[in-house]
XYZ file of C-alpha atoms in Angstrom:
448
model
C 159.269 174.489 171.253
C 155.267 174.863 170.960
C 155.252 176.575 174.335
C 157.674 178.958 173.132
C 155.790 179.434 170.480
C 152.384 179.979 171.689
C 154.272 182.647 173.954
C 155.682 184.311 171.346
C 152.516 184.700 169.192
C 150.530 185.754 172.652
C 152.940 188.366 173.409
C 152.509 189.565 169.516
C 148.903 189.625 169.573
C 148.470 191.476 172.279
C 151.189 194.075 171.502
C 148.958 194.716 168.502
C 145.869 195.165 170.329
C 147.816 197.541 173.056
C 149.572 199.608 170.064
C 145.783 199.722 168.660
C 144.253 200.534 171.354
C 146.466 203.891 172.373
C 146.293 204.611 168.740
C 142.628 204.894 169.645
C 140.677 208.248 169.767
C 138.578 207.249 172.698
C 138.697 209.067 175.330
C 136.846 206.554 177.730
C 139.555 203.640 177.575
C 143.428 203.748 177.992
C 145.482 200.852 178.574
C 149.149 200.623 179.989
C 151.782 198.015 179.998
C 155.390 197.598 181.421
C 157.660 197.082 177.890
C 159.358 194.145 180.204
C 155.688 192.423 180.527
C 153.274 192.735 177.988
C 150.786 189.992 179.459
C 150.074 192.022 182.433
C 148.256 194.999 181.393
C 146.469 198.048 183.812
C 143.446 199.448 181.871
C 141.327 202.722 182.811
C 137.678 203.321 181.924
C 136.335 206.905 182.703
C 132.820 206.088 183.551
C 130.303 207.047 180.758
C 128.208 210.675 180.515
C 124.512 210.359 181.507
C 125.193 207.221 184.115
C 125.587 207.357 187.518
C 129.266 206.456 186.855
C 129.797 209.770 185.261
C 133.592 210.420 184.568
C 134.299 208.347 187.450
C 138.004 206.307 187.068
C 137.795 202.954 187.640
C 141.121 200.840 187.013
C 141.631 196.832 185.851
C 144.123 194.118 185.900
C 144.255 192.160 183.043
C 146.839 189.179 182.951
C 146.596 187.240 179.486
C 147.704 183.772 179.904
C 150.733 182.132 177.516
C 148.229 180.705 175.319
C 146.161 183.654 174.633
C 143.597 184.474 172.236
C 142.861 180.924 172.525
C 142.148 181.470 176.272
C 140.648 184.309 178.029
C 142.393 186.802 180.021
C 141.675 187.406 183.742
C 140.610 190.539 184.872
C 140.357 192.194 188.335
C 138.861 195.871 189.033
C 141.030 197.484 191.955
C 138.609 200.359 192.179
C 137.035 198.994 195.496
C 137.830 201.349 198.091
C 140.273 198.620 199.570
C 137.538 195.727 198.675
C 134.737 197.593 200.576
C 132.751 199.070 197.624
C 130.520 196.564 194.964
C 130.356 199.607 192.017
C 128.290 196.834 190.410
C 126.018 193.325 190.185
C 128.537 192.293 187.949
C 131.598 194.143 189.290
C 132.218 192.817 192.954
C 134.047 194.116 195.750
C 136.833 191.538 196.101
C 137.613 192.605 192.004
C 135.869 189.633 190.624
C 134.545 190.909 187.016
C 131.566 188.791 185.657
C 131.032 188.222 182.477
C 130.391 185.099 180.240
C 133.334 186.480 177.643
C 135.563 185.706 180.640
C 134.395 182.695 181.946
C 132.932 184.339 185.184
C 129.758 184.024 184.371
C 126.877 181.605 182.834
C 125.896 183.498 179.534
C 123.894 182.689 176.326
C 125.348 180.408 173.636
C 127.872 182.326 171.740
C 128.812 184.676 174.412
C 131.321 182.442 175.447
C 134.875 183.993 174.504
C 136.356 183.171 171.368
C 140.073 184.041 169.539
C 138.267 186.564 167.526
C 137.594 188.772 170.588
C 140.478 190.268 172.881
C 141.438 193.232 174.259
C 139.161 196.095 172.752
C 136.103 193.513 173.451
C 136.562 192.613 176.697
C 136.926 196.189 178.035
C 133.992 197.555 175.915
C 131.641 194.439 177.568
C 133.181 196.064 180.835
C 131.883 199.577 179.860
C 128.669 198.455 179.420
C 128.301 197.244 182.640
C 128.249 201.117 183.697
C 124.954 201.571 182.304
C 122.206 204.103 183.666
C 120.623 201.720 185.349
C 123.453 199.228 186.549
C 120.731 197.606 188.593
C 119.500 195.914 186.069
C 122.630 193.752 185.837
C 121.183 191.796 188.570
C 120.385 188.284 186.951
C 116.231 187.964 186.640
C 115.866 191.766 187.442
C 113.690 191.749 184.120
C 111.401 188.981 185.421
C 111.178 189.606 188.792
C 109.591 193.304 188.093
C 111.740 194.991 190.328
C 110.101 197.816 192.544
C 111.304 201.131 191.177
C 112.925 202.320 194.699
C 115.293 199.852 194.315
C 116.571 200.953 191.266
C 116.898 204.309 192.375
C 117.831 203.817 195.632
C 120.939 201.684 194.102
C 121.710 204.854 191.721
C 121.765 206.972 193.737
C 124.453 205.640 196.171
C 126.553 203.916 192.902
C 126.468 207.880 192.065
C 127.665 208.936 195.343
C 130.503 206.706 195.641
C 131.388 207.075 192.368
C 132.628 210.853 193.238
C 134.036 209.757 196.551
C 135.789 206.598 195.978
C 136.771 206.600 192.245
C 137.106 210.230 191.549
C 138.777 212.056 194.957
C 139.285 209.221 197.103
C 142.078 208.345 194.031
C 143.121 211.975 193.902
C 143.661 212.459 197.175
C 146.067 209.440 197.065
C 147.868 210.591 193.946
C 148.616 214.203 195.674
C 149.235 212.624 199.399
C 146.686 213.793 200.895
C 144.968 213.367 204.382
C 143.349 210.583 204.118
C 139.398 210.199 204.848
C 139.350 209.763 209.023
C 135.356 209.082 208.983
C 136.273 206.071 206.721
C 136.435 202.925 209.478
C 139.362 200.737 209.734
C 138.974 197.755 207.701
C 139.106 194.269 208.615
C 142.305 192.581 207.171
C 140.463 189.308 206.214
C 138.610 191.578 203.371
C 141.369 193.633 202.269
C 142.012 193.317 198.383
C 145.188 191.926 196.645
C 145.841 195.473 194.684
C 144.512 198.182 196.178
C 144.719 202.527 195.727
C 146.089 202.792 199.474
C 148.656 199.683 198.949
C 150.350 202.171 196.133
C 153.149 204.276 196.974
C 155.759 206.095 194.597
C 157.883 202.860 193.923
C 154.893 201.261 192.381
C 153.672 200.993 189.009
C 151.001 203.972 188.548
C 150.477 204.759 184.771
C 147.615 207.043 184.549
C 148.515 208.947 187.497
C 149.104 211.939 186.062
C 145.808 211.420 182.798
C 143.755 210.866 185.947
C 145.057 214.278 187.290
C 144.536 216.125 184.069
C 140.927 214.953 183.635
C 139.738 216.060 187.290
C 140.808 219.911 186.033
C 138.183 219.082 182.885
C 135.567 217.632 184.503
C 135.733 219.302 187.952
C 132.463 221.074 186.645
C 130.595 218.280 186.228
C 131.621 216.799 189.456
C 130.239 219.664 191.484
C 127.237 220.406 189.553
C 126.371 216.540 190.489
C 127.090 217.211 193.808
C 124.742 220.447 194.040
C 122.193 218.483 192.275
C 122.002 215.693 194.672
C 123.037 217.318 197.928
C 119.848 217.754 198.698
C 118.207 214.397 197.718
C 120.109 212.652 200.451
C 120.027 213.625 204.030
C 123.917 213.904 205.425
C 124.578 210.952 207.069
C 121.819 208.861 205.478
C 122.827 205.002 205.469
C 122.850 203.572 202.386
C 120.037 201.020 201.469
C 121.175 197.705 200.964
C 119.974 195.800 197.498
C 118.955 191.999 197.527
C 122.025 190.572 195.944
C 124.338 192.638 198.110
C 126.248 190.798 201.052
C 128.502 191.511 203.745
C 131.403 192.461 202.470
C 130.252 191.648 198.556
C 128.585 195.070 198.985
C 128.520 198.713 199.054
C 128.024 199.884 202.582
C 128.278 203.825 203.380
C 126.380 206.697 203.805
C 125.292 209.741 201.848
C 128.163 213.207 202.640
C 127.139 215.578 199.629
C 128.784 218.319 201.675
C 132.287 216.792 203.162
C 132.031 215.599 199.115
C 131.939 219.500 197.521
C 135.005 220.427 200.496
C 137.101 217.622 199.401
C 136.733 218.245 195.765
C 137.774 221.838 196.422
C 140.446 220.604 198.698
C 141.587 218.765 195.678
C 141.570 221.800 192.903
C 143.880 223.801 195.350
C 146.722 220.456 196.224
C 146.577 220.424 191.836
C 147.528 224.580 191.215
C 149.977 224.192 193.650
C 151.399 220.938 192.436
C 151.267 223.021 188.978
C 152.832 226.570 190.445
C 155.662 223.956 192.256
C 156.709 223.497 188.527
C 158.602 226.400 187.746
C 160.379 226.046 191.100
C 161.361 222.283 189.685
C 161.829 223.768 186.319
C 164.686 226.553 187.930
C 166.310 223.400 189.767
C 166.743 221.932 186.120
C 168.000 225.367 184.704
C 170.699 225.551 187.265
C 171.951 221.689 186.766
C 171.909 221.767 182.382
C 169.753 219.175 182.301
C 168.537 217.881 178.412
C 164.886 218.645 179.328
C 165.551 222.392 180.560
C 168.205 222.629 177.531
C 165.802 221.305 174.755
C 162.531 223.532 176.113
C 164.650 226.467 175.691
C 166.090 225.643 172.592
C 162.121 224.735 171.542
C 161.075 228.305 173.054
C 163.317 230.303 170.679
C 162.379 228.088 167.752
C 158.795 227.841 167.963
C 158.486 231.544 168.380
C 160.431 232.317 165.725
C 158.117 229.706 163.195
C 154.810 231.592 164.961
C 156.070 235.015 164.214
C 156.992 234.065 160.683
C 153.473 231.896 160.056
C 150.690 232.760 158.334
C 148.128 230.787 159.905
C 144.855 230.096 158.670
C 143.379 230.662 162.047
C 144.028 232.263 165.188
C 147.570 233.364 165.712
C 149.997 232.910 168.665
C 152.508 234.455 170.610
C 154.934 233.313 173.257
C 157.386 234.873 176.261
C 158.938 233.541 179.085
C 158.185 235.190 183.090
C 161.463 234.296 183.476
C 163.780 234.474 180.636
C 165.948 231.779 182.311
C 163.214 228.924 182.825
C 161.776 227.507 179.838
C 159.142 225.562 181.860
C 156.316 228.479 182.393
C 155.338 230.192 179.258
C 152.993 233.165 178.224
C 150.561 232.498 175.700
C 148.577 235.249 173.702
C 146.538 234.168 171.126
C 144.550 236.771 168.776
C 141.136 235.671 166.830
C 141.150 235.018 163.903
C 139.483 237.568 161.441
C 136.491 237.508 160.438
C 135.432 234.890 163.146
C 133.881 234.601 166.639
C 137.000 235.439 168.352
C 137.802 237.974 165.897
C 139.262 241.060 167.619
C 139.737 238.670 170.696
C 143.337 238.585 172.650
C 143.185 236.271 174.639
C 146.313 235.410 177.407
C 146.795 232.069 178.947
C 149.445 230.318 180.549
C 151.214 227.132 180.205
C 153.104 224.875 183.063
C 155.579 222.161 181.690
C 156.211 219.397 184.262
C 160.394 218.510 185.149
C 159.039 215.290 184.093
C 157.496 216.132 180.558
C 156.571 214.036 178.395
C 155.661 211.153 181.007
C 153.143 214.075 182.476
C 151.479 216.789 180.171
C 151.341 220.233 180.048
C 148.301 222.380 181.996
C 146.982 225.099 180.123
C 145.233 227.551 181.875
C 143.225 231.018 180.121
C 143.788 233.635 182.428
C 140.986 236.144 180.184
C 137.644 235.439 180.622
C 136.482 233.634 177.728
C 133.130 232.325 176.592
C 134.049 228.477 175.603
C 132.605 225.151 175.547
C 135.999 223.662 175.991
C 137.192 226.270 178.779
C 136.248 225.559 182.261
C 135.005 227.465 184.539
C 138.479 227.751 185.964
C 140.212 228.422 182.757
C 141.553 224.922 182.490
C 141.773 224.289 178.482
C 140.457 220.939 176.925
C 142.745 219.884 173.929
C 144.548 217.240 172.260
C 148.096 217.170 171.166
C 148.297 214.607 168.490
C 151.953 213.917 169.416
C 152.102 214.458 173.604
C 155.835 214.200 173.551
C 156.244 217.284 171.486
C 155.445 221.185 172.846
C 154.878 222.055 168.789
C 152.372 219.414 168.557
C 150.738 221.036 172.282
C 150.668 224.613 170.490
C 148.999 223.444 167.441
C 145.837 221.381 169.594
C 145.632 224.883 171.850
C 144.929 227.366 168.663
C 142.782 224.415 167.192
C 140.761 223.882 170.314
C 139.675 227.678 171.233
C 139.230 228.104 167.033
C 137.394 224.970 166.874
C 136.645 224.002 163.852
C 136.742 220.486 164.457
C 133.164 220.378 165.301
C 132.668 217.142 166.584
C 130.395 215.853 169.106
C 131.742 213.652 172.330
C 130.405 214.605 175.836
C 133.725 213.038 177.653
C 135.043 216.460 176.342
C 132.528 218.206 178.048
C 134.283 220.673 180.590
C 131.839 222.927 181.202
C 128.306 221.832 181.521
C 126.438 224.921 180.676
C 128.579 226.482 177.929
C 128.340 222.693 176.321
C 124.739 222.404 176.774
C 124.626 225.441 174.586
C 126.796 224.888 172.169
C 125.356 221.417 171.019
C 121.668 221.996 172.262
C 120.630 223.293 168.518
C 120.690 225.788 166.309
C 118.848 228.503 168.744
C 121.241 227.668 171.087
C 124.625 228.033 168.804
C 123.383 231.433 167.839
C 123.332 232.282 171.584
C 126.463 230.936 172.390
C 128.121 232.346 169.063
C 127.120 235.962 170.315
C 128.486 235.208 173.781
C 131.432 233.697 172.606
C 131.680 237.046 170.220
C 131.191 239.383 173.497
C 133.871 237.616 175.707
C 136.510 238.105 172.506
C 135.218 241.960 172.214
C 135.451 242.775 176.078
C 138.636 240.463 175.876
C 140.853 243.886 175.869
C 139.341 244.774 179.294
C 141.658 242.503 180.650
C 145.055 242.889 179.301
């Protein structure tokens, strides 16, 4: 009976803290579970702005024992390039996470975990890990006054592989694509128990399709790293390898700035065609009845109808279908709002609905030029649906991002470098962007 018990209030506790956690507004951390097996949870953690793990997506298994919070959970990272790739001194290549909270490493007094931490705590002590200088994680870096090549020679290739393994290494997987021939085969004795290229489509991959959605926002940022550095490295150049690196506890490769920028691209093209492929799936669903295709065109009618009849207080919409008889692809035209930046602005942009909606998102795309901090350079749109399983809830976060008068600051919304820069680099700078952002709604007619 008290092992039942101690179950039963694990499997409570951390229910809570998953329910809390996707509750959360952060847009760093996102944790997953299967409903029949709460203890064994996957958890994502984009890699922080300003570090060389920048938007990078590095993935953990967490498996809380029966008599958790009392004991610790374990925790394995399975972004390791197949167990080749140490992102870390604390974050190994076989997985191995240490950290004193968990037991996996020799800390101070009163790091040691306790019931009061859990879920949140352990993955924010992760987090900080990816620091700006992760090489000063190495135990007695402060005393032994490193040299300073050493910390930027470790940077430097943590940044590199960053891009390649965590960031289009994983999206090439997710889309099937050719894998990397340059990579060399890897020995079997140092492959790792849960691996990227060990997935396939009957496995459990729950940010497959978030992962997917954030490379279209920060594909920006991803090549302006890449033009920044391309030149620091010669092609080819072997990495250095640090003191407490070891075969295979290590990460072993060489600097490919240029194969880096073609595979990214390569990338962006597999994702508009997976998106374009939808209204082919959608017109499969048309023709068979299904609920989804049924309820998006009953949603169509009914949300255009509450639009036309609206008064907003901002920026108002307007919706058509390409195809009358697929509900899946829609028009969007929004029109400034008076008396604001956008004012006089009408702005088109489309919107692709997966067949699989609401277990993947919509991607909106402007098809007019606009002048927008949350606009890529590719038109892909950077909002946030308070409800993702309704299309209402996805037309309300679209007017609200381009009106934006939310004006909050968070640079893991930044989706275009530049344009950001601007917008939150002062008050000169918001006056310039203002009167760009004012032009692009004014020449916005050109392009009807």
């Amino acid at each position: 009976m008290a092992n039942t018990t101690n179950t039963n209030g694990a499997i409570a506790r951390i229910t809570r803290e998953i329910a809390g956690s996707q509750k959360d507004n952060d847009l760093s951390i996102t944790v997953a579970c299967r409903d029949s097996d709460v203890r064994h949870v996957r958890a994502l953690i984009i890699g922080p702005p300003e570090t060389p793990y920048e938007f990078g997506f590095f993935e953990f298994e967490m498996k809380f024992p029966k008599d958790y919070p009392i004991k610790s959970p374990t925790v394995k990272c399975i972004t390791t390039n197949n167990g080749k790739t140490r992102f870390n001194p604390n974050i190994y290549a076989e997985g191995k996470v240490c950290l004193s909270i968990l037991g996996t490493w020799r800390g101070q007094p009163g790091e040691e975990w306790s019931s009061a931490q859990g879920l949140e705590s352990v993955l924010l002590s992760i987090q900080s890990l990816m620091s700006s200088n992760p090489y000063e994680n190495e135990p007695g870096y402060e005393t032994a006054k490193k040299e300073e090549a050493n910390p930027a020679a470790y940077i430097a290739k943590i940044r590199h592989e960053t891009l390649r393994v965590s960031v289009v290494q994983r999206l090439e997987s997710l889309l099937h694509m050719q894998p990397d021939q340059s990579e060399p085969a890897l020995k079997k004795e140092y492959d790792a128990e849960a691996t990227y290229a060990a997935l396939d489509s009957s496995q459990w991959d729950p940010f497959a399709d978030l992962m997917k959605r954030r490379f279209l926002w920060y594909y920006d940022v991803y090549m302006k790293a890449i033009d920044k550095h391309v030149g620091d490295q010669r092609e080819g150049k072997a990495f250095s390898r640090m003191e407490f690196e070891y075969p295979p506890n290590s990460c072993e490769g060489h600097f490919g700035y240029k194969a880096l920028k073609g595979r990214f691209e390569a990338v962006l093209n597999k994702l508009e065609e997976e998106k374009l492929s939808w209204e082919q799936a959608g017109a499969v669903q048309v023709a068979e009845g299904t609920q989804l295709a049924t309820q998006l065109a009953f949603q169509f009618t009914q949300l255009q109808s509450v639009w036309d009849d609206a008064k907003p207080s901002g920026s108002r919409m307007e919706f058509s279908l390409p195809n009358p008889k697929n509900p899946f692809v829609w028009n969007i035209t929004l029109f400034g709002e008076p008396m604001s930046n956008l004012d006089g602005g009408i702005f088109a942009m489309k919107m692709h609905i997966p067949p699989n909606f609401p277990h993947a998102q919509p991607r909106v795309t402007l098809e007019t030029p606009i002048y927008h901090h949350r606009v890529s350079s590719k038109g892909t749109l950077c909002y946030f649906p308070v409800k993702e399983d309704e299309i209402s809830s996805h037309l309300d976060a679209i007017a609200a991002a381009i009106d934006d008068k939310v004006q909050k600051f968070d640079p893991r919304a930044m989706v275009n470098p530049e344009i950001f820069d601007q917008y939150w680099g002062g008050e000169d700078k918001r006056k310039v962007y203002s009167r760009k952002l004012r032009r692009s709604a004014q020449e916005s007619s050109e392009f009807l």
